[in-house]
Coordinates of N, CA, C and O in Angstrom, one line a residue:
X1 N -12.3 -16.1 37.7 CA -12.0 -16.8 36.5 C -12.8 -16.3 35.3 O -12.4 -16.3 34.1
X2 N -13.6 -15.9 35.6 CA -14.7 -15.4 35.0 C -13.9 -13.6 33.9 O -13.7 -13.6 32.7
X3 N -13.6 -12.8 34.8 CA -13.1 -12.2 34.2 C -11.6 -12.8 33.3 O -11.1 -12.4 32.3
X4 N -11.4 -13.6 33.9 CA -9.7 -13.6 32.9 C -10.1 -14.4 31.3 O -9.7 -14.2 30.1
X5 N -10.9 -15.1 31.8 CA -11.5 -15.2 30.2 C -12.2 -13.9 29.4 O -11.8 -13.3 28.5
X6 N -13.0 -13.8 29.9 CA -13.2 -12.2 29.0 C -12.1 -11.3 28.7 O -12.4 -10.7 27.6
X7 N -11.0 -11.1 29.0 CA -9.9 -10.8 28.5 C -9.7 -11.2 27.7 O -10.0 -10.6 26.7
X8 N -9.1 -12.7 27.5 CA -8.5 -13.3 26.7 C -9.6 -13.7 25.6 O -9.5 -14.7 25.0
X9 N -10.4 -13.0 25.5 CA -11.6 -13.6 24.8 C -11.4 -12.1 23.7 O -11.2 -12.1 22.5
X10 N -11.6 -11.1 24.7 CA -11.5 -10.1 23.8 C -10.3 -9.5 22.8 O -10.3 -8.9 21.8
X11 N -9.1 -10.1 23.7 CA -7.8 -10.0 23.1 C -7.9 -10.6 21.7 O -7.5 -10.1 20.7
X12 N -8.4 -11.9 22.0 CA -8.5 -13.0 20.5 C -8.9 -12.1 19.6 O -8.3 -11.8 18.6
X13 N -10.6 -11.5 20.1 CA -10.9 -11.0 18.6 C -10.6 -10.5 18.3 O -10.3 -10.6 17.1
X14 N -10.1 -9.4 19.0 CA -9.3 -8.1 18.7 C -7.7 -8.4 17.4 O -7.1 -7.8 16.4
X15 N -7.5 -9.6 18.0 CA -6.4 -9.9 17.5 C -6.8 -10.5 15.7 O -6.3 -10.3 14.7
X16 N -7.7 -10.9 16.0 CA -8.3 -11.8 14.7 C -9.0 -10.4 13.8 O -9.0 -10.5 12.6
X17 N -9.6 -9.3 14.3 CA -9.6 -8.5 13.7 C -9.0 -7.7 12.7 O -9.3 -7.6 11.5
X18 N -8.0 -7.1 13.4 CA -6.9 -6.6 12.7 C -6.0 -7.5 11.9 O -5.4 -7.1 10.9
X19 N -5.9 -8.7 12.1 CA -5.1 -10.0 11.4 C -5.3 -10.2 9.8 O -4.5 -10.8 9.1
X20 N -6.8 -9.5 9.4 CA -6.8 -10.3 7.8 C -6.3 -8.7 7.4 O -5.9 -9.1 6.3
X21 N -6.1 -7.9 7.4 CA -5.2 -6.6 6.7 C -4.6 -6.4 7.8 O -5.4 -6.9 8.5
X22 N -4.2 -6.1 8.2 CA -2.4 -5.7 9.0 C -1.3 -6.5 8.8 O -0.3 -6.0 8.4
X23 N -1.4 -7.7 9.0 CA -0.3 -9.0 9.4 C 0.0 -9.5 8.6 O -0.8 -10.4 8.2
X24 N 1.3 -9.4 7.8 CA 2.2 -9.9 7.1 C 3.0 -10.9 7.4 O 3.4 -10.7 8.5
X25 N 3.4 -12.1 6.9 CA 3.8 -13.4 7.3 C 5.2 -12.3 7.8 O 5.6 -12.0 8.9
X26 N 5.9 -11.6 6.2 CA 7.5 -11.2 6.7 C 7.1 -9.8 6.5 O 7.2 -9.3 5.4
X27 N 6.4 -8.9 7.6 CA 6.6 -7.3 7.2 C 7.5 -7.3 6.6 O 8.4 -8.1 6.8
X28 N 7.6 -6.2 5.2 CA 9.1 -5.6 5.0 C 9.5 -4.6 5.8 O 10.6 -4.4 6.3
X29 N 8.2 -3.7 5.8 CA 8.4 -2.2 6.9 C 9.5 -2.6 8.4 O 10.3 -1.8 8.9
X30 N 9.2 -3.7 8.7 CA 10.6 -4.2 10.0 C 11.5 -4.5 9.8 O 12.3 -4.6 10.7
X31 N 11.7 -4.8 8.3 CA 13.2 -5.5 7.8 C 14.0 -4.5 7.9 O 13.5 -3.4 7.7
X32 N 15.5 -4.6 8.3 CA 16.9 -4.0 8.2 C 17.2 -4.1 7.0 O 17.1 -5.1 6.2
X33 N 18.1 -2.5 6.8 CA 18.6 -2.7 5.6 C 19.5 -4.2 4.8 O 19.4 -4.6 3.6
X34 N 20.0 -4.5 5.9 CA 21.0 -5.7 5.7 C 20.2 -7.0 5.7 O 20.9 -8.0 5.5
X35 N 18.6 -7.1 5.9 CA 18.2 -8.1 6.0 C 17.5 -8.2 4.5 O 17.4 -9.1 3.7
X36 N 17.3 -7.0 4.4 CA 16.6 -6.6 2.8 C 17.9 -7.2 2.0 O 17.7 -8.3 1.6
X37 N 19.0 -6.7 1.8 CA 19.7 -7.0 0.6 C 20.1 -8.4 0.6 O 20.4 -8.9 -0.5
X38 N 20.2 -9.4 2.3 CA 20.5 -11.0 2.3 C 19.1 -11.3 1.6 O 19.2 -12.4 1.0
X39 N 18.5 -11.0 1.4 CA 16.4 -11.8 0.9 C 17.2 -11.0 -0.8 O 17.4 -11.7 -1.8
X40 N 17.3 -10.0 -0.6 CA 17.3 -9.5 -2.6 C 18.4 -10.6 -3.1 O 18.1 -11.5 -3.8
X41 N 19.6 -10.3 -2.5 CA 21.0 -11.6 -2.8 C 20.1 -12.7 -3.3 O 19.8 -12.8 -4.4
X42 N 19.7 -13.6 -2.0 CA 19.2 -14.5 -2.1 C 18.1 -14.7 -3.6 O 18.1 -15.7 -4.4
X43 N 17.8 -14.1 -3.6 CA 16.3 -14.2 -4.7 C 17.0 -13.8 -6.1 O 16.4 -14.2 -7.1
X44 N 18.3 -13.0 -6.4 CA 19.2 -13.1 -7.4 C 19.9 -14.6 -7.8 O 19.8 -15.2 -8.8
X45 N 20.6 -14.9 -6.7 CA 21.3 -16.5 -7.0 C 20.3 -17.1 -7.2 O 20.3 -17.7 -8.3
X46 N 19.1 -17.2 -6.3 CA 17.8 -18.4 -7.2 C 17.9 -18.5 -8.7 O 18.3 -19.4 -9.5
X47 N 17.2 -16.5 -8.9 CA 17.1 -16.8 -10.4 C 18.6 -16.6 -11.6 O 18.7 -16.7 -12.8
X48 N 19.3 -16.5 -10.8 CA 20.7 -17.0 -11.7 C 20.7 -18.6 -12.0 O 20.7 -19.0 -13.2
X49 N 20.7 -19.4 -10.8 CA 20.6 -20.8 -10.8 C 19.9 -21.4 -11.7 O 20.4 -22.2 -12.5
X50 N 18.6 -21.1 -11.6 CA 17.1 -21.6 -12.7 C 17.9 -21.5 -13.7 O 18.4 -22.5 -14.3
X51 N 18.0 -19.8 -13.9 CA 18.4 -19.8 -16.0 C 19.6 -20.2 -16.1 O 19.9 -20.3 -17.3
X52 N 20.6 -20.6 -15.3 CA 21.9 -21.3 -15.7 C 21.4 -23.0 -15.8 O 21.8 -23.8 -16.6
X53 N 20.7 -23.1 -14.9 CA 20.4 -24.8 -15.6 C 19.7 -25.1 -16.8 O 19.8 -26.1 -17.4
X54 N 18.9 -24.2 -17.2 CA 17.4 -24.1 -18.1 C 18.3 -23.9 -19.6 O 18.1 -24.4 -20.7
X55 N 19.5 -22.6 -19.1 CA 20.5 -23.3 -20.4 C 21.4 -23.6 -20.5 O 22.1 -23.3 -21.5
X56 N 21.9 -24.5 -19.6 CA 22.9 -25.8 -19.7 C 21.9 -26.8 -20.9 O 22.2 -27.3 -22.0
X57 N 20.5 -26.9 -20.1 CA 19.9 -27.8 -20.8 C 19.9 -27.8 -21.9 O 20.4 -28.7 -22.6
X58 N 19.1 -26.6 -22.2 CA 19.3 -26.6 -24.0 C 20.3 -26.7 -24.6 O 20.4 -27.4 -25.6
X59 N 21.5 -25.9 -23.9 CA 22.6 -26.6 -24.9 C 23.1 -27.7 -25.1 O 24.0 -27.9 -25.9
X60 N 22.7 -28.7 -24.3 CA 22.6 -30.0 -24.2 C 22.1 -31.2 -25.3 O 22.6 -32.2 -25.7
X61 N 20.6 -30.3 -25.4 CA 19.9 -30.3 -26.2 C 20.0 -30.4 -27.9 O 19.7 -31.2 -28.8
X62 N 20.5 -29.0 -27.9 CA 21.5 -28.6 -29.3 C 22.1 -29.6 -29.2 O 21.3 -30.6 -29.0
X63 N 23.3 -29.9 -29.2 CA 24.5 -30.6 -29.3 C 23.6 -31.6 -29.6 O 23.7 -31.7 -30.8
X64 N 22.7 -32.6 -29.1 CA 22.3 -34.1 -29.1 C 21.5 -33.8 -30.7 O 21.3 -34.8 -31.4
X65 N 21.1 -32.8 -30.9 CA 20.1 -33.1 -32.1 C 20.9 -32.5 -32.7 O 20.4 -32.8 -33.8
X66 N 22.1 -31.5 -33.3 CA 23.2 -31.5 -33.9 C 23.6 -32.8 -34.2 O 23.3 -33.1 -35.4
X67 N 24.4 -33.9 -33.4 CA 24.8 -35.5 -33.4 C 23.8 -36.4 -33.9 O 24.3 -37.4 -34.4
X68 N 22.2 -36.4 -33.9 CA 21.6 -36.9 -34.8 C 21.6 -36.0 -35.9 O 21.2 -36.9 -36.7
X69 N 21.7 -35.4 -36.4 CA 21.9 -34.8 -37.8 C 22.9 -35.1 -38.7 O 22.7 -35.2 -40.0
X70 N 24.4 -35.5 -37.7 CA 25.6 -35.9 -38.2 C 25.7 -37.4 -38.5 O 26.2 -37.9 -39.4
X71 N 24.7 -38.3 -37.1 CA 24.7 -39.4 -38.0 C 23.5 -40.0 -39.1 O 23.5 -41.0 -39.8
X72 N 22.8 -39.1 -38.9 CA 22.4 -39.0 -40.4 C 22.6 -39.3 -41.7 O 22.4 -40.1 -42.5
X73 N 23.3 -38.1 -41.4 CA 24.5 -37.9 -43.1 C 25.2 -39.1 -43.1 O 25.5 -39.7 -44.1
X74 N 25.5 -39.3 -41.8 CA 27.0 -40.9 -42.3 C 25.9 -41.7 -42.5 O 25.9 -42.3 -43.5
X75 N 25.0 -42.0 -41.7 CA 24.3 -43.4 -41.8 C 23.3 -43.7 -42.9 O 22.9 -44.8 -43.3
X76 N 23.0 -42.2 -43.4 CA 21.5 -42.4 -44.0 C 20.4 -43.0 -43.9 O 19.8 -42.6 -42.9
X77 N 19.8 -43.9 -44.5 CA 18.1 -44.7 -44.4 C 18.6 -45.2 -43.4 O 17.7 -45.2 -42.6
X78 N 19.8 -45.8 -42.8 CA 19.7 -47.2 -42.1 C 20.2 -46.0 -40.4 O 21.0 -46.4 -39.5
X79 N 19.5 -44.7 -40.3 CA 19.9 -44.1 -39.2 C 18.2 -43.6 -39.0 O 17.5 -43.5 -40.1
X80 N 17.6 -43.4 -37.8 CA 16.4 -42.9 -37.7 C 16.4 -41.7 -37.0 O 16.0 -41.5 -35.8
X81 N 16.9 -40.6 -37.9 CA 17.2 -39.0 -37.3 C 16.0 -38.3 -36.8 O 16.2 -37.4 -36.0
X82 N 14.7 -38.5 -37.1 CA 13.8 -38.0 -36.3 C 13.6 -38.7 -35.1 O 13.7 -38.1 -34.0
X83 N 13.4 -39.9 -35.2 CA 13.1 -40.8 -33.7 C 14.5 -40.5 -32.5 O 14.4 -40.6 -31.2
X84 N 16.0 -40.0 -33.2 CA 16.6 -39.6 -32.6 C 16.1 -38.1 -31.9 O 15.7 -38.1 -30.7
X85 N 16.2 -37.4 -32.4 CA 15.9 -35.6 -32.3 C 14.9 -36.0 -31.2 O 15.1 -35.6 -30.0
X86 N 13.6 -36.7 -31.7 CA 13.0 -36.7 -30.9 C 13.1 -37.1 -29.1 O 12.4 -36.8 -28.1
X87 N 14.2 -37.8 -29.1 CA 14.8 -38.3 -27.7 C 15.5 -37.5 -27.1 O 15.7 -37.6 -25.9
X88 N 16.1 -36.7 -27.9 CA 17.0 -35.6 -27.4 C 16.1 -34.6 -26.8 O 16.5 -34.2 -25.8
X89 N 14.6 -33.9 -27.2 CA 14.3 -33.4 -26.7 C 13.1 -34.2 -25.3 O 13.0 -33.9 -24.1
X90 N 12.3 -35.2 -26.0 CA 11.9 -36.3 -24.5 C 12.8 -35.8 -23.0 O 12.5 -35.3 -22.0
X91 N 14.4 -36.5 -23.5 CA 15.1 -36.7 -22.2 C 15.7 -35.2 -21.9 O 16.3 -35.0 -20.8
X92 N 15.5 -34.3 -23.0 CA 16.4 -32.8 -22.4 C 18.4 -33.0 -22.7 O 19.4 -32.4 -22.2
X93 N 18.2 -33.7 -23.5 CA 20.2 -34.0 -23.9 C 20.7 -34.9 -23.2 O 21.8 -35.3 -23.4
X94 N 20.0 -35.4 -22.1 CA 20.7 -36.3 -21.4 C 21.7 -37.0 -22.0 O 22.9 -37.1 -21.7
X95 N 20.9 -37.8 -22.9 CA 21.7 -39.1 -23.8 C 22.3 -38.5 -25.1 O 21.5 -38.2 -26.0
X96 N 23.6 -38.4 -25.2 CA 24.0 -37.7 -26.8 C 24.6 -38.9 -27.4 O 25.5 -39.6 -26.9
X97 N 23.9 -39.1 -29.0 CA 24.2 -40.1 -29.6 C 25.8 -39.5 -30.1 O 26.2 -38.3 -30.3
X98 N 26.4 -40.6 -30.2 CA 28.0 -40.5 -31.1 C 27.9 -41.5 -32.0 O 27.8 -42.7 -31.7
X99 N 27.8 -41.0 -33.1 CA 28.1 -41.7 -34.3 C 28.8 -43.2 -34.3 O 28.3 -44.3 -34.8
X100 N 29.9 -42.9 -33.8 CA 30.6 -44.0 -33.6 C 31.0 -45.0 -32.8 O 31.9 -45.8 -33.0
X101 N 30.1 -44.7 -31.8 CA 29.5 -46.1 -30.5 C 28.5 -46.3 -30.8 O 27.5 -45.5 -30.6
X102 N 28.4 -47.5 -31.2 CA 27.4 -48.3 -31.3 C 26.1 -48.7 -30.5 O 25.1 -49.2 -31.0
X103 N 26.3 -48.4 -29.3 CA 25.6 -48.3 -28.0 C 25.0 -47.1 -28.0 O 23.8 -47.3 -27.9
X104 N 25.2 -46.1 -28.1 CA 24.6 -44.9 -28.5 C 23.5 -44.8 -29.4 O 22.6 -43.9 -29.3
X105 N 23.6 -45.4 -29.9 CA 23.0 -45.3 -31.7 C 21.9 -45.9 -31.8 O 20.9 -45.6 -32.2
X106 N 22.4 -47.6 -31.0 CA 21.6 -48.4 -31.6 C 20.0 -48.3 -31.5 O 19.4 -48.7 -32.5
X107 N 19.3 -47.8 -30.3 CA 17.9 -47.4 -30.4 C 17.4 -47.0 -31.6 O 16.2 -47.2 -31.9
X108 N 18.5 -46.5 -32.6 CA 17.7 -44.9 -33.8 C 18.2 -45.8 -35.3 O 18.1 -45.2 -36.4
X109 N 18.7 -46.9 -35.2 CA 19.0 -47.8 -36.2 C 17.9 -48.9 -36.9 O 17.1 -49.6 -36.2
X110 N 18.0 -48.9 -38.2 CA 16.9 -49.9 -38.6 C 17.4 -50.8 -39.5 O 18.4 -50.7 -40.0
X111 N 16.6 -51.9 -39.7 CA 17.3 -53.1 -40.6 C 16.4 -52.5 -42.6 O 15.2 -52.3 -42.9
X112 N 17.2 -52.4 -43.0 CA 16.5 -52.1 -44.3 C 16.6 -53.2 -45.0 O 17.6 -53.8 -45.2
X113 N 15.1 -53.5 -45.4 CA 14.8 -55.4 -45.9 C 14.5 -54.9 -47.5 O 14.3 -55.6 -48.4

């Protein structure tokens, strides 16, 4: 018994040795051609995806602080176009005010006394 642990004793270090520079979670040096270009694909659509949502957003964005600008103009003093703009970029365009629903709006509305 004696010896089979000394084996596996020396295997360990041996193993733990070479482990902090040799051993790569995913060699590439092992990868197949075909495994390489499924990982490259893959890591293209990611960053397709990112910058396709990143400017969906903004134009989202645009558009909503364009639509506070427009009701602006129609509404003037009694419209609060910065406190709007400013929600457009808070929420990322989520919420786009329309001028002409009322429900939209009313957050960015003020009573002028």
């Amino acid at each position: 018994m004696t010896g089979n642990s000394a084996d596996f004793v020396s295997v360990i270090s041996s193993d733990l040795r070479g482990s902090t520079t040799s051993t790569q979670a995913f060699p590439i040096s092992k990868m197949t051609t075909s495994s390489k270009k499924i990982a490259f694909l893959a890591a293209a659509l990611l960053l397709t995806a990112i910058v396709g949502y990143t400017a969906a957003d903004m134009a989202n964005v645009a558009i909503c602080i364009r639509n506070c600008a427009q009701c602006k103009k129609m509404l003037g003093d009694y419209f609060e176009g910065s406190l709007c703009a400013d929600t457009c970029v808070k929420f990322k365009g989520k919420m786009i005010p329309d001028c002409e629903n009322i429900e939209s709006i009313s957050p960015f509305l003020n009573k002028l006394e």
